[in-house]
Short mmCIF file of C-alpha atoms in Angstrom, two decimals:
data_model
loop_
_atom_site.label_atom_id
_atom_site.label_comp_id
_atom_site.label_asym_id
_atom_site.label_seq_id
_atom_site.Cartn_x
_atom_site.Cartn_y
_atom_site.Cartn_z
CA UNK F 184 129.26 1.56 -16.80
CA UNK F 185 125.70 0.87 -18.93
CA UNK F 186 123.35 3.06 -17.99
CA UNK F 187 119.33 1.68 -17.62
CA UNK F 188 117.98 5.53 -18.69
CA UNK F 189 120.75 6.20 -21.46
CA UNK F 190 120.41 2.27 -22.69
CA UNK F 191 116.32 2.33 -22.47
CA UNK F 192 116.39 5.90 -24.13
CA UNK F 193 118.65 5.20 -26.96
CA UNK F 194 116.70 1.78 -27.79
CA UNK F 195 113.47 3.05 -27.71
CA UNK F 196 114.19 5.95 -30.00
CA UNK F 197 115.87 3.23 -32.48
CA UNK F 198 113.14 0.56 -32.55
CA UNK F 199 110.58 3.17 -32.81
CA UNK F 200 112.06 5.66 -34.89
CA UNK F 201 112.57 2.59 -37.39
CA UNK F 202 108.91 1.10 -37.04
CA UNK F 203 107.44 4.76 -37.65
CA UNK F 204 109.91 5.27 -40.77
CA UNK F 205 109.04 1.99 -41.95
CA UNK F 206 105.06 2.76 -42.02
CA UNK F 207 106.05 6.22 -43.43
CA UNK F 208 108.23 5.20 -45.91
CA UNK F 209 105.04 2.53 -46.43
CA UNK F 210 102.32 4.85 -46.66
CA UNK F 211 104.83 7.08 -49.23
CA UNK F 212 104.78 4.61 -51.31
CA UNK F 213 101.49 3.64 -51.21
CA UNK F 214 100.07 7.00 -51.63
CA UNK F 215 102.23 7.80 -54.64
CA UNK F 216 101.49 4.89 -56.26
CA UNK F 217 97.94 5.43 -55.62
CA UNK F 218 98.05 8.48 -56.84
CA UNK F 219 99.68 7.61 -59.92
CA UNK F 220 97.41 4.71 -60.57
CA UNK F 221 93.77 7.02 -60.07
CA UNK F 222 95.97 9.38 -62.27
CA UNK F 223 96.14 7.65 -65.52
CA UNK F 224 92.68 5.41 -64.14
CA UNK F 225 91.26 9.16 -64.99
CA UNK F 226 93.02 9.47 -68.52
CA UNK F 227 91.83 5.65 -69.70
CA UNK F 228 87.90 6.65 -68.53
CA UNK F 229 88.69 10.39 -70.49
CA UNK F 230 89.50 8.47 -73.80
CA UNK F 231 86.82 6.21 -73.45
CA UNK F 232 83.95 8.82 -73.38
CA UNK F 233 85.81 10.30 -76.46
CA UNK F 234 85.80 6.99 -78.11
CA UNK F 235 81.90 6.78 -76.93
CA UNK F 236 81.60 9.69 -79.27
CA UNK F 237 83.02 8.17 -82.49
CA UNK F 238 79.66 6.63 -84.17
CA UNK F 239 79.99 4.39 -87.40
CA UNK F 240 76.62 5.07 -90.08
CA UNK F 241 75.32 4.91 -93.18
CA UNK F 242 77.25 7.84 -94.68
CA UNK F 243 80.55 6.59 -92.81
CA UNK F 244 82.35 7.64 -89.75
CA UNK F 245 80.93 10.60 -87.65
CA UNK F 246 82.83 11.95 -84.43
CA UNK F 247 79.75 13.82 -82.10
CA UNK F 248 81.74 16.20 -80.28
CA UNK F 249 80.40 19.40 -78.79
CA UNK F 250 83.30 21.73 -76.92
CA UNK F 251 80.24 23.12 -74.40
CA UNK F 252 80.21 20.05 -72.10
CA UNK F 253 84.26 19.57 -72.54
CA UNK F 254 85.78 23.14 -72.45
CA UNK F 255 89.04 21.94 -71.86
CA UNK F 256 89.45 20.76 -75.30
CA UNK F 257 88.45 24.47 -76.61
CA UNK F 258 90.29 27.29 -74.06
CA UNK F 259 93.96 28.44 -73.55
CA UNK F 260 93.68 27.80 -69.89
CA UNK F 261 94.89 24.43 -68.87
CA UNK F 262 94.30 22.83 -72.22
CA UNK F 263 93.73 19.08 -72.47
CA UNK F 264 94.26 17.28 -76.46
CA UNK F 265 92.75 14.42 -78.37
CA UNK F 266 93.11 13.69 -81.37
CA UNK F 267 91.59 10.73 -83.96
CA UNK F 268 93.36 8.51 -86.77
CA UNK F 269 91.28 6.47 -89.16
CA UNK F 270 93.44 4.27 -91.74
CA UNK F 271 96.87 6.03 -90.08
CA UNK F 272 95.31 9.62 -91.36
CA UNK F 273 94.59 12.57 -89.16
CA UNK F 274 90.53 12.37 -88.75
CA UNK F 275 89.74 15.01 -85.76
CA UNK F 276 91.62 16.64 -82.99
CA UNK F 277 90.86 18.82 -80.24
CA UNK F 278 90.54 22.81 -81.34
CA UNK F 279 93.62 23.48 -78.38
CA UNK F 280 95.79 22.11 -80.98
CA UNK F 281 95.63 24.34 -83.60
CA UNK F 282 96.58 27.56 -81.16
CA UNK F 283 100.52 25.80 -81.49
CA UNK F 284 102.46 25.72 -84.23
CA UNK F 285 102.99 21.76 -83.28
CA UNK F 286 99.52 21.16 -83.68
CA UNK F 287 99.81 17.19 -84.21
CA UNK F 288 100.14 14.73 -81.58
CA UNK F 289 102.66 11.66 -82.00
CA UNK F 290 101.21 8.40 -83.33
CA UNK F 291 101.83 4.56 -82.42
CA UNK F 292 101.52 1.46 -83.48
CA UNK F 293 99.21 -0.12 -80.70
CA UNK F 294 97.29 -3.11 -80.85
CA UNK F 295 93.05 -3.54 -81.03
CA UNK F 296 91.68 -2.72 -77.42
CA UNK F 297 95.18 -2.05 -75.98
CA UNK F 298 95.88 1.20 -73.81
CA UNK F 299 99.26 2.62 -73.99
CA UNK F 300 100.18 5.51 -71.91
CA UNK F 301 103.61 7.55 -72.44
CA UNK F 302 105.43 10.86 -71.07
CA UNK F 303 105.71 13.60 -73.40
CA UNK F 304 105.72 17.61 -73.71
CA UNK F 305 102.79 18.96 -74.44
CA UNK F 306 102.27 21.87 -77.57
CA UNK F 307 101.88 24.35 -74.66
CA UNK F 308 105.06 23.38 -73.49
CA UNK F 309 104.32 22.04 -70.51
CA UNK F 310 105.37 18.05 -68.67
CA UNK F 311 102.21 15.79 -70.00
CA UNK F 312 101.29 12.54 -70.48
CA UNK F 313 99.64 10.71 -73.35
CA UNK F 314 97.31 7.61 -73.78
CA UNK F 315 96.43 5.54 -76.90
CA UNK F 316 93.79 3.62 -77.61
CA UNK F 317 92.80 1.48 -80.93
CA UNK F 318 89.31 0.66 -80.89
CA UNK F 319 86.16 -0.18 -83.20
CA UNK F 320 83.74 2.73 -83.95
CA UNK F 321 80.32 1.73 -82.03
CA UNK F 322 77.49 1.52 -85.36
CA UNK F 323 74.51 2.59 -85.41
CA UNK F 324 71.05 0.68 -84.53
CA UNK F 325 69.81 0.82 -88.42
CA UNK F 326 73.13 -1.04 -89.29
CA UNK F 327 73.11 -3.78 -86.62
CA UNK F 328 72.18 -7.14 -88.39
CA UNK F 329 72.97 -5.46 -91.87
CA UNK F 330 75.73 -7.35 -94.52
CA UNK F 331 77.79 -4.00 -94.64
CA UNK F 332 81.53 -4.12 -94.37
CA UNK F 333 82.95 -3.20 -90.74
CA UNK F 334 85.22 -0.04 -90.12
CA UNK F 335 88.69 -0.47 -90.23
CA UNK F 336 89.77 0.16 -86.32
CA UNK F 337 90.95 4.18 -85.25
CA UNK F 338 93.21 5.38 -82.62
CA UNK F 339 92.63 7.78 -80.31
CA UNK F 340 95.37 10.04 -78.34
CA UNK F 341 94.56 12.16 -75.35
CA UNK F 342 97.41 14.16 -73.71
CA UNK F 343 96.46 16.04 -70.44
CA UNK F 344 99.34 17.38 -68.11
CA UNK F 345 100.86 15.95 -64.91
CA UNK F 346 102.17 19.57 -62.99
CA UNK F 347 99.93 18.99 -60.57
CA UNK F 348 100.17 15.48 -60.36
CA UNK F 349 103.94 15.91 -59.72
CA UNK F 350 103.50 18.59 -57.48
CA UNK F 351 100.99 16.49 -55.56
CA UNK F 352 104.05 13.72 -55.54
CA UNK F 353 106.67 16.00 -55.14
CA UNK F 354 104.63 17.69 -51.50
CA UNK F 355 104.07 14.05 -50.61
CA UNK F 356 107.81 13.15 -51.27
CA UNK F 357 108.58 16.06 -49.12
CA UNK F 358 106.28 15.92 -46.78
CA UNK F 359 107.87 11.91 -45.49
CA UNK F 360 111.26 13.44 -46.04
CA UNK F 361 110.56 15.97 -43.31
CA UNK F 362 108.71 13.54 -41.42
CA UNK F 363 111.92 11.36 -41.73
CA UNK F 364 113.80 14.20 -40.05
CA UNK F 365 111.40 15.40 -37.49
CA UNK F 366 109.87 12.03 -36.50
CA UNK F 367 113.52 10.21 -34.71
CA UNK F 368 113.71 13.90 -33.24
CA UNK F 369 110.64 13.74 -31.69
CA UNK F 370 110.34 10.35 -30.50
CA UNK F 371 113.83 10.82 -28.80
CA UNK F 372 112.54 14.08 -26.86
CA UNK F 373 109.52 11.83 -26.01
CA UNK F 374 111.22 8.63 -25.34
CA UNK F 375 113.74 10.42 -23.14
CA UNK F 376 111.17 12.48 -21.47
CA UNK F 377 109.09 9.49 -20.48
CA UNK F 378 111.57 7.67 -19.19
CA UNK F 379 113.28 10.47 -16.83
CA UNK F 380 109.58 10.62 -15.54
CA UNK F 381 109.25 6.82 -15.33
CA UNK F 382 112.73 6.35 -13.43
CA UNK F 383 111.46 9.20 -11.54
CA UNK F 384 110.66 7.39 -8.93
CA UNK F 385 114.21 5.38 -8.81
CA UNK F 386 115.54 8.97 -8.63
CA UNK F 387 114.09 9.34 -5.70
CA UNK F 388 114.55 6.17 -4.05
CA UNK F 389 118.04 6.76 -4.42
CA UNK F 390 118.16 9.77 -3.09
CA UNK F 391 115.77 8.36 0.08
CA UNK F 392 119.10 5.94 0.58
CA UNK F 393 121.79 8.19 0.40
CA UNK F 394 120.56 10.52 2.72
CA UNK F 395 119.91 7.95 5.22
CA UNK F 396 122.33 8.01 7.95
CA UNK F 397 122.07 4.54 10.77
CA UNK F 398 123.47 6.90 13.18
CA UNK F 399 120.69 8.96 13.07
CA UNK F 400 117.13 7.37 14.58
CA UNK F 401 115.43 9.51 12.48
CA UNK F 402 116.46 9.30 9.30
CA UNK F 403 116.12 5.62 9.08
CA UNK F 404 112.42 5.42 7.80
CA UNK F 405 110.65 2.30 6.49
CA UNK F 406 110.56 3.21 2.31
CA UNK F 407 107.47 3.42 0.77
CA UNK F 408 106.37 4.06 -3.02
CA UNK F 409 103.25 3.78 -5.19
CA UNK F 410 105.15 2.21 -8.23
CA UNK F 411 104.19 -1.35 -8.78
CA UNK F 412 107.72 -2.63 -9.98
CA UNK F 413 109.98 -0.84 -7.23
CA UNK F 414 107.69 -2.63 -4.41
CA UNK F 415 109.68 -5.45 -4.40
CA UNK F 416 112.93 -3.80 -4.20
CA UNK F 417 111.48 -1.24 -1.58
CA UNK F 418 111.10 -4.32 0.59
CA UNK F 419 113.96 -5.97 0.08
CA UNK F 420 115.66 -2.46 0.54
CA UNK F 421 113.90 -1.84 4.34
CA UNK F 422 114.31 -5.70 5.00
CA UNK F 423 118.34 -5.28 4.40
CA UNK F 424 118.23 -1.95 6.21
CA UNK F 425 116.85 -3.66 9.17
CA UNK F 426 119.12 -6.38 9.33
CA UNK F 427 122.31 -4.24 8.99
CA UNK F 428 120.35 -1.16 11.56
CA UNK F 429 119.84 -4.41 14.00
CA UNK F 430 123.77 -5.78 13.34
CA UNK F 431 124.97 -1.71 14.00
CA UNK F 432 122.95 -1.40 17.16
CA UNK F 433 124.74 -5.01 17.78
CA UNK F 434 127.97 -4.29 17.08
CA UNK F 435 127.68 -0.65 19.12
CA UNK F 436 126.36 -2.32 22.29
CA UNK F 437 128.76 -4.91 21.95
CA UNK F 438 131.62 -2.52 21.85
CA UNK F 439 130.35 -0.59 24.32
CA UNK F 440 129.91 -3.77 26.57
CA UNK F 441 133.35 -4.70 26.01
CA UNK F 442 134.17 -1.37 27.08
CA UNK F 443 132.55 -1.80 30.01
CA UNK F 444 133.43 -4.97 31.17
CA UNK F 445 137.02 -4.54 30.77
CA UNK F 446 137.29 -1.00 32.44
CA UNK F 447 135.84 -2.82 35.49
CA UNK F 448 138.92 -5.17 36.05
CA UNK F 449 140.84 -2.63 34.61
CA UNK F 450 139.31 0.27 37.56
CA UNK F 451 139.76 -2.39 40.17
CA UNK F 452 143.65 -3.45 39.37
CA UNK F 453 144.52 0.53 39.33
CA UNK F 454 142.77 1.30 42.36
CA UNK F 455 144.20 -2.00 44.19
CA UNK F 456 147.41 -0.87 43.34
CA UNK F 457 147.34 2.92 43.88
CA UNK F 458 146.20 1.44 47.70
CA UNK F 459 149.47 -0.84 47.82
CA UNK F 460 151.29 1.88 46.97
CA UNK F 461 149.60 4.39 49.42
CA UNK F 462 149.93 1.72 51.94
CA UNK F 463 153.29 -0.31 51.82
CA UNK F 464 153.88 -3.21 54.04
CA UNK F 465 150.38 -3.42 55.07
CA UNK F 466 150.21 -6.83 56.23
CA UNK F 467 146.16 -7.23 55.26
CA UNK F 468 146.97 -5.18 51.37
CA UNK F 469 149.58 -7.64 50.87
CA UNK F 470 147.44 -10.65 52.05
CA UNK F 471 144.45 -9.85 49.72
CA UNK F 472 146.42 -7.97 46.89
CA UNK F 473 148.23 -10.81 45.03
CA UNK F 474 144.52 -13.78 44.75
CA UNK F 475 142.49 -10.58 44.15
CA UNK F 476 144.89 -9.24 41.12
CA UNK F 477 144.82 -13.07 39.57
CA UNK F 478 141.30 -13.16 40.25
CA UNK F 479 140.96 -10.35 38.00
CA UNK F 480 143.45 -11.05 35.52
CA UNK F 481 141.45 -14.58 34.78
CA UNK F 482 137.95 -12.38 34.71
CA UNK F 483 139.91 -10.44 32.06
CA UNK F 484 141.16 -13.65 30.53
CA UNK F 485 137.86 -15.30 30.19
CA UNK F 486 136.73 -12.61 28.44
CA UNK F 487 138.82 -11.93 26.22
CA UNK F 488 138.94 -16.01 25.07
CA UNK F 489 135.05 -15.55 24.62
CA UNK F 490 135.66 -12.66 22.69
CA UNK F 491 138.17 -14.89 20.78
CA UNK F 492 136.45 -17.78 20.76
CA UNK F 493 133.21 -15.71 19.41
CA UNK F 494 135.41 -14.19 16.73
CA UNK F 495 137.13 -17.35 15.38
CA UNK F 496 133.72 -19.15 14.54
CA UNK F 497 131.39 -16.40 13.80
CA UNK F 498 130.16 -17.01 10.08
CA UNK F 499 132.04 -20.46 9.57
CA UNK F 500 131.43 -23.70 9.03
CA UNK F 501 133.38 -26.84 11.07
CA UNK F 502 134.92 -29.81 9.74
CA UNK F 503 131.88 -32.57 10.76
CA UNK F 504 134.19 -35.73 10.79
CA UNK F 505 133.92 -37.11 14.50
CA UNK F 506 130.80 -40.28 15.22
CA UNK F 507 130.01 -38.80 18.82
CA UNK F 508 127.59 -40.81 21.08
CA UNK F 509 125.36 -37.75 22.52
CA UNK F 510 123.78 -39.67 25.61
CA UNK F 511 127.17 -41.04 26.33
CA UNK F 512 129.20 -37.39 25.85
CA UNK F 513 126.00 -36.03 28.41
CA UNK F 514 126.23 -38.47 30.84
CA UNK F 515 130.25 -37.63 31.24
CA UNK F 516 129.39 -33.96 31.39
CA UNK F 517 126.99 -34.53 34.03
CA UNK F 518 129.40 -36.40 36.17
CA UNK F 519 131.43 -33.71 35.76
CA UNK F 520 129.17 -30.80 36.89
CA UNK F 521 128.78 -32.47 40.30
CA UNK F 522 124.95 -30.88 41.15
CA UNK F 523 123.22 -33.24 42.53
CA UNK F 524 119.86 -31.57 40.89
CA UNK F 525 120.69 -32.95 37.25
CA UNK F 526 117.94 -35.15 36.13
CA UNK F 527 118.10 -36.89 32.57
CA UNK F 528 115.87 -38.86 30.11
CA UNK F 529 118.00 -40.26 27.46
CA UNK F 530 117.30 -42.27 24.79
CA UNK F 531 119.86 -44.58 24.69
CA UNK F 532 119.75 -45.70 20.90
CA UNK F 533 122.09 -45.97 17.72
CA UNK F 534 119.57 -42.73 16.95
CA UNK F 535 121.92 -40.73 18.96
CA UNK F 536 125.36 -40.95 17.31
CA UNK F 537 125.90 -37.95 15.34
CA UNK F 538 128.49 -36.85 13.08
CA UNK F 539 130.21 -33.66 13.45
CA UNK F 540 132.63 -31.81 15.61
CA UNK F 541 133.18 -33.11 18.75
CA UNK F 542 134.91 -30.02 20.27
CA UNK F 543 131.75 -27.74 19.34
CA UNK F 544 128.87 -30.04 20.72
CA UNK F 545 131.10 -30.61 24.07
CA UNK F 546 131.24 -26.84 24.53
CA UNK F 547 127.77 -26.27 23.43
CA UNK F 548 126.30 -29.05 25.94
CA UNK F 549 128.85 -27.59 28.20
CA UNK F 550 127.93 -24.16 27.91
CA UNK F 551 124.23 -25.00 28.50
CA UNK F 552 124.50 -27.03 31.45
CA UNK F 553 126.68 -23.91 32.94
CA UNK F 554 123.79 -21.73 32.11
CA UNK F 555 121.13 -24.15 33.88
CA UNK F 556 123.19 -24.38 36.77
CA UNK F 557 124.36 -20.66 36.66
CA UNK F 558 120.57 -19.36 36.83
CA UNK F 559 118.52 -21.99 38.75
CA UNK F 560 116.96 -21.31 41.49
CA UNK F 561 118.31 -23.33 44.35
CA UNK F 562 117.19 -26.89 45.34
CA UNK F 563 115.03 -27.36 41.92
CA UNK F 564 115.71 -29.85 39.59
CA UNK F 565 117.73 -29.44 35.99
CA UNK F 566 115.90 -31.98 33.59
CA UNK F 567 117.97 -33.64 30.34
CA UNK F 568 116.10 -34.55 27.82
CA UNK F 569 117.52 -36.61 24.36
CA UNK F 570 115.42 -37.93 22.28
CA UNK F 571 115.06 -38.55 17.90
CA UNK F 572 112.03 -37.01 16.35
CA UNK F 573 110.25 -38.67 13.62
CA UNK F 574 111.87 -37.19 11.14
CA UNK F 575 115.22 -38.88 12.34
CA UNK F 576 116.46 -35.64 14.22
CA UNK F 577 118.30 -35.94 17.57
CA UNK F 578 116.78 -32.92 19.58
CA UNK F 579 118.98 -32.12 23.18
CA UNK F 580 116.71 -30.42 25.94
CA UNK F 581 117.57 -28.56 29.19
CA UNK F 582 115.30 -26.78 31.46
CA UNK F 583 115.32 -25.59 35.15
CA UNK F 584 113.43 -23.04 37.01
CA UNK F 585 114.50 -19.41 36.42
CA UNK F 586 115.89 -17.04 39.69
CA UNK F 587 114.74 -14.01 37.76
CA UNK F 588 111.82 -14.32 35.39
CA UNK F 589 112.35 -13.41 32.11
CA UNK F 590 110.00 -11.83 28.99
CA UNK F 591 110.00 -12.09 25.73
CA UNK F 592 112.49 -9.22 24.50
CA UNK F 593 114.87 -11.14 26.73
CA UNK F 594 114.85 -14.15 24.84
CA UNK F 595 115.38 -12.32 21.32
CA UNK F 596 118.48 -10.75 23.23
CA UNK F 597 119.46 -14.06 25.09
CA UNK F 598 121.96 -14.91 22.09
CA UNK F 599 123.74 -11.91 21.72
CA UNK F 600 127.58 -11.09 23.35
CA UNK F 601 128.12 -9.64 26.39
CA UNK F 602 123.66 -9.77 27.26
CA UNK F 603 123.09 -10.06 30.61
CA UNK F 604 119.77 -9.39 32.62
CA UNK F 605 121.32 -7.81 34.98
CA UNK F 606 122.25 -4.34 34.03
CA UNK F 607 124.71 -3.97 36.61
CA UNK F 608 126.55 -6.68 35.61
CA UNK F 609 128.08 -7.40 39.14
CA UNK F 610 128.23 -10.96 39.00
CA UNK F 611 131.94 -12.13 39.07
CA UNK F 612 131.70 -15.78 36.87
CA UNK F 613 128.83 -15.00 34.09
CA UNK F 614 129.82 -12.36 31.12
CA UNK F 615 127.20 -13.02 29.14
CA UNK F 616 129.45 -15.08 26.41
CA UNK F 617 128.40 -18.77 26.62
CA UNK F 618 124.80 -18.58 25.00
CA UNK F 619 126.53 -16.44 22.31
CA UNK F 620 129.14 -19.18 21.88
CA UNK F 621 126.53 -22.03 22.20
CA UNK F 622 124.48 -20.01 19.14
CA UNK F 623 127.87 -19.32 17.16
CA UNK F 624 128.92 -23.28 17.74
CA UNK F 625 125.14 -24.35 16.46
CA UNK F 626 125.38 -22.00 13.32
CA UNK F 627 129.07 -23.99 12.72
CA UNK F 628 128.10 -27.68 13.00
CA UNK F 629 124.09 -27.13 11.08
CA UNK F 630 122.20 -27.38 14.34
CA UNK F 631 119.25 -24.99 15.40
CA UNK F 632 118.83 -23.70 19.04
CA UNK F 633 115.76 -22.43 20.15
CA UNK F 634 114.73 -21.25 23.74
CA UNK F 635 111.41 -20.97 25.31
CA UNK F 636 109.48 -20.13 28.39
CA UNK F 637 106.60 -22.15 30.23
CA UNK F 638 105.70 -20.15 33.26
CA UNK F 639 108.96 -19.97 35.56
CA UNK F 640 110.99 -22.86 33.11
CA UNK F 641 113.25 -21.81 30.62
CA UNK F 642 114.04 -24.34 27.72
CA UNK F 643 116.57 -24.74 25.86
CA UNK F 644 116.52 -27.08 22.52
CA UNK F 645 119.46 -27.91 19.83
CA UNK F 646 118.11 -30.03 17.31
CA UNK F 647 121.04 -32.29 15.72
CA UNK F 648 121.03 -32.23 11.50
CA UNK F 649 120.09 -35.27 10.72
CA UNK F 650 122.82 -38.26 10.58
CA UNK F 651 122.90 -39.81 7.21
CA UNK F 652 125.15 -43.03 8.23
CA UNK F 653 122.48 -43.81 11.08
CA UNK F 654 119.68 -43.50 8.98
CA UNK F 655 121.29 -46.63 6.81
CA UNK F 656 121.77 -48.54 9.89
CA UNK F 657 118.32 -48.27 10.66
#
C-alpha cells in the first residue's frame, strides 16, 4: 500500500538532496578552479615585475634587483626562485638558490611573449610550480630613437610553491565531500520532519473519525480545521457523516416501527386466542374470533408487501418501455375511487403520453389519491390537476384540505416508511407505506415528487421526465 508521508518524504529528500549536490558539486568546481586560476594569475604578475626590472643600456644588460622590497627571494623561510637566461646562459638568479646544492632551475624552449607554467619540485624539496617567460629587455630613454642593435630576447623562470594552494584545494575538496554526506542526511531529517508536522493535521483528522461512534449523540461533531487544503475534505467528510447519521437514525426508527407495528397484530392474535381458549364454545368469541383474526392477518399482510414492495425498488431503476396516456390512466382511477369529492383539470393533449412503466405510475397515482382521500377532511373537495410546463414536462397535482394540520418537519418526514402523524398509530387501514412507495416508485421511473402546504391544503406534485417521442410529434 503507497504511503503519501513515506512517498512525499523519500521524494523530497531525492530531488533536493540532488539539486543541493548539484550546486555543491558546482560551486566545488568553481571555487577550485578559481582558485587555481588567481593562483598562477599571481605567478604571471610576479614574473612580470621581475621582467620590469631587467633594463637594456649603453653598457648592455642590467637586472635592478634589490632583496629589501622582495625578501622572499633572499631568506630560508618559504623561499620563492627566479632566475634569468640571456643567449641560453645563466645571467641572474634569486640568492635562495644557492643555499641547495641544485641551485639551477630547468630551462625551456618557449616562444617571444609566451607564458608557460609547469609542476616541479622545488631545491627545498618541496611540491612547486614554475612559469616561463621570454621577453625583450625594456631600453633605456637615451637609447630610444638610437641605430643600436636590439637585445637578443631572455627568459625568465619563477618557481614559488603550491602547499598551501593544495591544502586550500584539498579543505575545499573535503569540505563538499562532507557536505555530500551530511547534506542528504539532513534534508531527510528535515524533509521528514516537515512533513509529519504538515500531515499533522490528517493525523488528527483521522483520529477525529475513528473515534466517532453514530451510536453515540455526542461524539458525532461537525469537523473543523484551520488547514486550507483539508477544508474541502472536512466538508465532504461532515456532509457524508450526515447523510449516513440521517440513513442510521432511518433505518433504527424504521426497525423499530416495524417492530412495533407487527407486535400489535401479533399482541392482538395471542390475546384473542388465549380468550378462545379461556372461553370455549362461547357463542359471541366464536362469532367475532374467525373476521377479527383475518382482519389481522391482512393488516399483517399489507405490511409486510409494503415492506416488500419498498425493498424490491429501493435504489433501482425500471424498465421505461410502456406509451401511457396520463389523463386517460387518471380518469380510470378516479372512477374507481368512487368519492364523489374528486375534482380534475386535465389537459387532454398528445403532451400527456409518457413513456415509462405503467405498473409504477398506476401505483404512484394510486397511492396518492389513497392518501387525499385517506386524510381529507370530510365533504371538501380533492382537486386533479395535469398539465405540461414549458419546458415540455407533464407535472400531476393533488390537493385536498388536511384533518390534522401539518408543519414543516412533517413534510421532510412525510416520505419515510412506517411515518405517521399520529404517534399512536391506531388507525387500522394507513401504515404509513404508500408515500414511501410513491417516493421509491418516482426515484425508479426519473420523476420528482415534491409536497407543499398553503394554509390547510396539502399538495402533492410528480413532475413526469420529459417524453422525447412527444416532443417530435410536436
Amino acid at each position: 500500500m503507497k504511503s503519501i508521508r513515506k512517498t512525499l518524504t523519500r521524494r523530497l529528500s531525492i530531488v533536493i538532496s540532488i539539486l543541493v549536490i548539484s550546486v555543491l558539486l558546482a560551486a566545488d568546481i568553481g571555487v577550485d578552479n578559481w582558485v587555481e586560476n588567481e593562483f598562477n594569475h599571481a605567478m604571471k604578475a610576479k614574473i612580470g615585475l621581475l621582467q620590469t626590472l631587467v633594463r637594456q643600456d649603453i653598457d648592455g644588460i642590467n637586472f635592478h634587483f634589490s632583496g629589501e622590497y622582495l625578501p622572499e627571494f633572499k631568506g630560508a623561510d618559504s623561499p620563492e626562485y627566479f632566475q634569468l637566461w640571456h643567449s641560453n646562459k645563466a645571467f641572474k638568479k634569486s640568492a635562495t638558490l644557492s643555499l641547495y646544492k641544485d641551485n639551477q632551475l630547468p630551462l625551456i624552449a618557449i616562444n617571444l611573449n609566451e607564458f608557460v607554467i609547469n609542476d616541479m619540485t622545488l631545491p627545498d624539496g618541496r611540491s612547486g610550480r614554475i612559469v616561463y617567460s621570454k621577453f625583450i629587455p625594456q631600453m633605456e630613454e637615451e637609447l630610444v630613437g638610437e641605430s643600436r642593435p636590439v637585445a637578443p630576447p631572455m627568459i625568465i623562470a619563477y618557481a614559488t610553491s603550491v602547499e598551501l594552494l593544495n591544502f586550500t584545494l584539498w579543505f575545499i575538496d573535503v569540505a563538499f565531500i562532507l557536505a555530500l554526506i551530511l547534506v542528504p542526511l539532513v534534508v531527510r531529517f528535515v524533509v521528514k520532519n516537515t512533513v509529519s508536522y504538515s500531515l499533522t493535521p490528517l493525523d488528527n483528522l483521522n483520529e477525529k473519525i475513528r473515534e466517532m461512534r453514530f451510536s453515540d449523540p455526542l461524539s458525532r461533531t461537525v469537523f473543523e480545521n484551520d488547514v486550507e487544503e483539508l477544508t474541502p475534505i472536512t466538508d465532504s467528510i461532515n456532509h457524508f457523516i450526515e447523510d449516513n447519521y440521517s440513513l442510521y437514525v432511518r433505518e433504527k426508527r424504521l426497525t423499530s416501527d416495524i417492530a412495533h407495528e407487527l407486535k400489535t397484530p401479533v399482541t392482538e392474535l395471542i390475546n384473542m386466542t388465549e380468550v378462545a381458549l379461556k372461553f370455549p364454545g362461547e357463542d359471541r368469541i366464536e362469532k367475532d374470533f374467525k373476521p377479527t383474526v383475518l382482519q389481522i392477518a391482512n393488516r399483517m399482510k399489507s405490511i409486510i408487501s409494503g415492506l416488500m414492495l419498498l425493498q424490491k425498488y429501493s435504489h433501482q431503476s425500471l424498465h421505461l418501455a410502456d406509451n401511457i396516456k396520463l389523463d386517460v390512466l387518471i380518469d380510470n382511477i378516479t372512477e374507481q375511487k368512487n368519492f364523489n369529492n374528486i375534482f380534475t383539470d386535465i389537459e387532454s393533449t398528445p403532451s400527456t403520453i409518457i413513456k415509462s412503466n405503467r405498473m409504477a405510475i398506476e401505483s404512484i397515482v394510486n397511492n396518492l389519491f389513497d392518501n387525499a382521500i385517506q386524510h381529507s377532511k370530510l365533504e371538501t373537495p380533492i382537486n386533479v390537476a395535469l398539465i405540461s410546463n414549458k419546458q415540455g414536462k407533464i407535472k400531476f397535482t393533488i390537493s385536498n384540505v388536511m384533518k390534522v394540520s401539518l408543519t414543516e418537519g412533517d413534510l421532510s418526514q412525510m416520505f419515510d416508511p412506517l411515518w405517521q402523524k399520529d404517534n399512536a398509530r391506531s388507525s387500522e387501514n394507513n401504515f404509513g407505506l404508500g408515500l414511501c412507495i410513491v417516493k421509491t416508485l418516482c426515484d425508479a421511473v426519473n420523476a420528482e415528487i415534491s409536497v407543499s402546504i398553503e394554509e390547510m391544503k396539502i399538495f402533492f406534485s410528480v413532475t413526469f421526465p420529459i417524453n422525447p417521442m412527444s416532443a417530435t410529434e410536436r
